[in-house]
Coordinates of C-alpha atoms and ligand atoms in Angstrom, one line a residue:
M1 CA -41.2 -18.6 5.1
I2 CA -41.3 -16.3 8.1
V3 CA -44.6 -15.8 9.9
T4 CA -44.8 -12.6 11.9
R5 CA -47.5 -11.3 14.3
T6 CA -46.3 -7.7 14.9
V7 CA -45.3 -4.7 12.8
A8 CA -41.9 -4.7 14.3
E9 CA -41.3 -8.4 13.5
F10 CA -42.6 -7.9 10.0
R11 CA -40.3 -4.9 9.3
A12 CA -37.2 -6.6 10.7
A13 CA -37.8 -9.7 8.5
R14 CA -38.6 -7.5 5.5
D15 CA -35.3 -5.5 5.9
E16 CA -33.3 -8.7 6.2
L17 CA -35.0 -10.2 3.1
L18 CA -34.5 -7.1 1.0
A19 CA -30.9 -6.7 2.2
G20 CA -30.2 -10.2 0.7
G21 CA -28.9 -10.8 -2.8
Q22 CA -30.0 -8.4 -5.6
T23 CA -31.8 -10.1 -8.4
A24 CA -33.2 -9.1 -11.7
R25 CA -36.5 -8.6 -9.9
E26 CA -36.3 -5.8 -7.3
G27 CA -38.3 -4.9 -4.3
L28 CA -41.2 -6.2 -2.2
G29 CA -44.5 -7.6 -3.6
L30 CA -47.3 -7.3 -1.1
V31 CA -50.5 -9.3 -1.3
P32 CA -53.0 -8.1 1.3
T33 CA -55.7 -10.6 2.1
M34 CA -58.3 -11.5 4.7
G35 CA -57.3 -15.1 4.6
Y36 CA -59.3 -18.2 3.7
L37 CA -57.1 -18.2 0.6
H38 CA -58.3 -19.6 -2.7
E39 CA -56.9 -19.8 -6.2
G40 CA -57.7 -16.1 -6.8
H41 CA -55.3 -15.1 -3.9
R42 CA -52.8 -17.7 -5.1
S43 CA -52.7 -16.1 -8.6
L44 CA -51.8 -12.8 -6.9
M45 CA -49.0 -14.5 -5.0
R46 CA -47.7 -16.1 -8.2
R47 CA -47.7 -12.8 -10.0
A48 CA -45.9 -11.1 -7.1
R49 CA -43.4 -14.0 -7.1
A50 CA -42.7 -13.6 -10.8
E51 CA -42.2 -9.8 -10.5
C52 CA -40.6 -9.1 -7.1
S53 CA -37.5 -10.3 -5.3
A54 CA -39.4 -10.8 -2.0
V55 CA -43.1 -11.6 -1.5
A56 CA -45.2 -10.8 1.6
V57 CA -48.8 -11.8 2.3
T58 CA -50.9 -10.2 5.0
I59 CA -53.7 -12.2 6.6
F60 CA -56.1 -10.0 8.6
V61 CA -59.9 -10.0 8.7
N62 CA -60.3 -6.3 9.0
P63 CA -63.2 -5.5 11.4
T64 CA -63.6 -1.9 10.2
Q65 CA -64.7 -2.8 6.7
F66 CA -67.7 -4.9 8.0
G67 CA -71.0 -3.2 8.8
P68 CA -73.1 -4.1 11.8
N69 CA -75.2 -6.5 9.6
D70 CA -72.2 -7.9 7.8
D71 CA -70.5 -11.3 8.4
F72 CA -67.4 -10.3 10.4
T73 CA -67.8 -12.9 13.1
R74 CA -68.7 -15.7 10.7
Y75 CA -66.2 -14.7 8.0
P76 CA -64.4 -18.0 7.2
R77 CA -60.9 -18.4 8.8
D78 CA -58.3 -21.2 8.5
E79 CA -54.9 -19.9 9.3
A80 CA -53.1 -23.3 9.1
R81 CA -54.4 -23.9 5.6
D82 CA -53.6 -20.3 4.6
L83 CA -50.0 -20.7 5.7
E84 CA -49.7 -23.9 3.7
A85 CA -50.9 -22.1 0.6
C86 CA -48.5 -19.3 1.1
A87 CA -45.6 -21.7 1.6
A88 CA -46.6 -23.6 -1.5
E89 CA -46.5 -20.4 -3.6
G90 CA -43.0 -19.5 -2.4
V91 CA -44.1 -16.6 -0.2
D92 CA -41.2 -15.3 1.9
L93 CA -43.0 -13.5 4.7
V94 CA -46.5 -13.4 6.3
L95 CA -48.0 -10.9 8.6
A96 CA -50.9 -12.3 10.5
P97 CA -51.5 -9.7 13.2
S98 CA -54.1 -9.4 16.0
I99 CA -56.8 -6.7 15.8
E100 CA -55.0 -4.7 18.6
E101 CA -51.7 -4.7 16.6
I102 CA -53.4 -3.0 13.7
Y103 CA -55.9 -0.9 15.7
P104 CA -54.1 -0.1 19.0
E105 CA -56.1 1.4 21.8
G106 CA -57.1 4.9 20.9
A107 CA -56.5 4.6 17.1
C108 CA -58.8 7.2 15.6
T109 CA -57.4 8.1 12.2
T110 CA -59.3 7.0 9.2
V111 CA -58.8 7.3 5.4
S112 CA -61.8 8.1 3.2
V113 CA -61.6 8.2 -0.5
G114 CA -64.6 10.5 -1.4
P115 CA -67.2 10.0 -4.1
L116 CA -65.7 6.8 -5.5
S117 CA -66.4 5.2 -2.1
R118 CA -70.0 6.1 -1.9
V119 CA -71.6 4.4 -4.9
L120 CA -72.3 0.8 -5.7
E121 CA -70.6 -1.3 -3.0
G122 CA -70.2 1.9 -0.9
A123 CA -73.9 2.7 -1.1
A124 CA -74.9 -0.9 -0.2
R125 CA -72.3 -1.1 2.6
P126 CA -71.9 2.3 4.2
G127 CA -68.5 2.8 5.7
H128 CA -67.1 -0.3 4.0
F129 CA -64.5 1.5 1.8
D130 CA -63.4 3.8 4.7
G131 CA -62.5 0.5 6.5
V132 CA -60.7 -0.9 3.4
A133 CA -58.9 2.4 2.7
T134 CA -57.8 2.8 6.3
V135 CA -56.4 -0.8 6.7
V136 CA -54.8 -0.8 3.2
T137 CA -53.1 2.5 4.0
K138 CA -51.8 1.0 7.3
L139 CA -50.6 -2.2 5.5
F140 CA -48.8 0.0 2.9
A141 CA -47.2 2.0 5.7
I142 CA -46.1 -1.2 7.4
A143 CA -44.7 -2.7 4.2
G144 CA -42.9 0.4 2.9
P145 CA -42.2 0.9 -0.8
C146 CA -43.7 -2.1 -2.6
R147 CA -45.9 -3.4 -5.4
G148 CA -49.4 -4.1 -4.0
Y149 CA -51.4 -6.9 -5.8
F150 CA -55.2 -6.8 -5.8
G151 CA -57.8 -8.7 -7.7
Q152 CA -60.1 -7.2 -10.3
K153 CA -63.1 -9.1 -8.8
D154 CA -63.3 -6.3 -6.3
A155 CA -63.2 -3.7 -9.1
Q156 CA -64.4 -0.8 -7.1
Q157 CA -62.0 -1.7 -4.2
L158 CA -59.1 -1.7 -6.8
M159 CA -60.1 1.8 -8.0
V160 CA -60.4 3.1 -4.4
I161 CA -56.9 1.7 -3.6
R162 CA -55.4 3.2 -6.8
R163 CA -56.9 6.5 -5.9
L164 CA -55.7 6.5 -2.3
A165 CA -52.1 5.5 -3.3
R166 CA -52.1 8.4 -5.9
D167 CA -53.7 11.0 -3.6
L168 CA -51.5 10.2 -0.6
V169 CA -48.4 9.9 -2.8
L170 CA -47.7 6.5 -1.3
P171 CA -44.5 4.7 -2.6
V172 CA -46.6 1.8 -3.9
D173 CA -47.4 0.5 -7.4
V174 CA -50.9 -0.9 -7.3
V175 CA -51.2 -3.9 -9.6
G176 CA -54.6 -5.1 -10.7
C177 CA -54.9 -8.8 -11.5
P178 CA -57.6 -10.7 -13.5
I179 CA -60.6 -12.4 -11.9
I180 CA -60.1 -16.1 -11.3
R181 CA -63.2 -18.3 -12.0
E182 CA -64.2 -21.8 -11.1
P183 CA -64.3 -24.0 -14.3
D184 CA -68.1 -23.4 -14.5
G185 CA -67.7 -19.6 -14.4
L186 CA -68.4 -18.6 -10.8
A187 CA -65.9 -16.0 -9.7
M188 CA -63.8 -17.3 -6.8
S189 CA -64.6 -15.8 -3.4
S190 CA -64.0 -16.8 0.2
R191 CA -67.8 -16.3 0.6
N192 CA -68.7 -19.1 -1.9
V193 CA -68.4 -21.6 1.0
Y194 CA -71.6 -20.2 2.4
L195 CA -73.7 -21.2 -0.6
S196 CA -76.0 -24.2 -0.4
P197 CA -75.6 -26.6 -3.4
E198 CA -78.8 -25.1 -4.9
E199 CA -77.6 -21.5 -4.4
R200 CA -74.2 -22.4 -5.8
S201 CA -75.9 -23.7 -8.9
Q202 CA -78.2 -20.7 -9.3
A203 CA -75.2 -18.3 -8.7
L204 CA -73.9 -19.3 -12.1
G205 CA -76.6 -17.0 -13.5
I206 CA -74.4 -14.1 -12.5
S207 CA -71.4 -15.0 -14.7
R208 CA -73.8 -16.2 -17.4
G209 CA -75.6 -12.9 -17.5
L210 CA -72.3 -10.9 -17.6
R211 CA -71.0 -13.2 -20.4
Q212 CA -74.2 -12.7 -22.4
A213 CA -74.0 -8.9 -22.1
E214 CA -70.4 -9.0 -23.0
A215 CA -71.1 -11.1 -26.1
A216 CA -74.0 -8.7 -27.0
W217 CA -71.6 -5.8 -26.7
V218 CA -69.1 -7.5 -28.9
D219 CA -72.0 -8.0 -31.4
G220 CA -72.6 -4.3 -31.4
V221 CA -75.2 -3.7 -28.7
R222 CA -74.2 -0.4 -27.1
D223 CA -77.3 0.8 -25.3
A224 CA -76.5 0.7 -21.6
D225 CA -80.1 0.0 -20.4
S226 CA -80.3 -3.0 -22.8
L227 CA -77.0 -4.4 -21.5
R228 CA -78.1 -4.0 -17.9
A229 CA -81.4 -5.6 -18.7
L230 CA -79.7 -8.7 -20.2
V231 CA -77.8 -9.3 -17.0
R232 CA -80.7 -8.6 -14.7
S233 CA -83.0 -11.0 -16.6
E234 CA -80.5 -13.8 -16.3
I235 CA -80.1 -13.2 -12.6
E236 CA -83.8 -12.8 -11.9
A237 CA -84.5 -16.1 -13.7
Q238 CA -82.8 -17.7 -10.6
P239 CA -85.5 -18.0 -7.9
L240 CA -83.1 -17.8 -5.0
A241 CA -81.2 -14.7 -6.3
R242 CA -81.9 -11.2 -5.1
P243 CA -80.0 -8.7 -7.3
E244 CA -78.9 -5.6 -5.2
Y245 CA -77.6 -3.7 -8.2
V246 CA -76.7 -4.2 -11.9
S247 CA -74.5 -1.3 -12.9
L248 CA -72.9 -0.2 -16.1
A249 CA -70.6 2.6 -15.2
D250 CA -67.8 4.8 -16.4
T251 CA -64.5 3.1 -15.3
E252 CA -62.9 6.3 -14.0
T253 CA -65.8 7.9 -12.1
L254 CA -68.2 5.0 -11.6
E255 CA -71.0 7.2 -12.8
E256 CA -73.9 5.2 -14.3
L257 CA -73.9 5.4 -18.1
A258 CA -77.1 6.8 -19.4
G259 CA -76.7 6.3 -23.2
L260 CA -74.1 4.2 -25.0
A261 CA -71.4 2.0 -23.4
G262 CA -68.0 2.4 -24.9
P263 CA -65.0 0.2 -24.4
G264 CA -63.7 0.0 -20.8
A265 CA -67.2 0.5 -19.3
L266 CA -67.5 -1.5 -16.1
L267 CA -70.5 -3.9 -15.9
S268 CA -70.8 -5.0 -12.3
V269 CA -73.4 -6.7 -10.0
A270 CA -74.1 -7.6 -6.4
V271 CA -76.5 -10.4 -5.8
R272 CA -77.8 -11.8 -2.5
F273 CA -78.5 -15.5 -1.9
A274 CA -80.1 -15.5 1.6
G275 CA -77.3 -14.3 3.9
T276 CA -74.6 -14.5 1.2
R277 CA -73.7 -11.5 -0.9
L278 CA -71.7 -12.1 -4.2
I279 CA -70.2 -9.6 -6.5
D280 CA -68.8 -10.0 -10.0
N281 CA -68.0 -7.8 -13.0
V282 CA -66.7 -7.6 -16.5
V283 CA -64.9 -4.7 -18.3
L284 CA -66.5 -4.4 -21.7
G285 CA -64.0 -4.7 -24.5
G286 CA -61.5 -6.5 -22.2
Ligands
PAF301 O1 -59.9 -7.7 -0.6 C1 -59.7 -8.0 0.6 O2 -59.5 -9.2 0.9 C2 -59.7 -6.9 1.6 O3 -60.7 -6.0 1.3 C3 -58.3 -6.2 1.8 C4 -57.9 -5.5 0.5 C5 -57.3 -7.3 2.2 C6 -58.4 -5.2 2.9 O4 -58.8 -5.8 4.1

């Protein structure tokens, strides 16, 4: 596995890898991450490994997607452990750049994805998706033609990235991958390490609420308000949980559903436990 720190090093290593033997699986698989890798990230690497002839992971805690009250400085980091995880998953190439490498002095171009970026996570974290869209566009530009792997846990992020790749005609296939959960149902996230044991146990109300609403939908409950209320009451039963939103929205536009929820509707939540903010979602009907 080759670890690079600069765009030039990354591109030279990528060119060499791709010039190597042709296999049944063609091209580069790119897994952009902010590090502190867990099983969710590893599932993206495994999928890329199965589908692509070369696999690259980027590890970069992107400052521009954190707001002034977000957790940029305390975001967990452990590069040595991350590199071990990448090597164990058969990753060929890692880019772990400095902030200056990605945002050189004077960098002032940003990418903004319009209305999709301004609801839900975008409303709660103004500017967040401009930071995500800008860095992901840069990472795609650095990588060149590739398949880009992203988790469905950040469902809105995945939609924003699909839209930017389409609108900017980028030579990237965006691949969405399923949410990976702990055995007790908690969606895996680098931020789970912030939870106290009590918060960790109450956080299970999130996946429980989503599961209950999903089961109700399967049993024929279609009223959007009733489905949102089911999730909200399960979360609000946890004394340490502060729900920021419980949304049931159209999967294409993210507009809140007013009447009935058909298959494909996105049920998503953001919940605060003191300083820790967790998100999770389920797509009704699978
Ligand atoms: O999902 C993440 O880890 C980040 O938002 C991403 C896509 C790597 C951009 O910084």
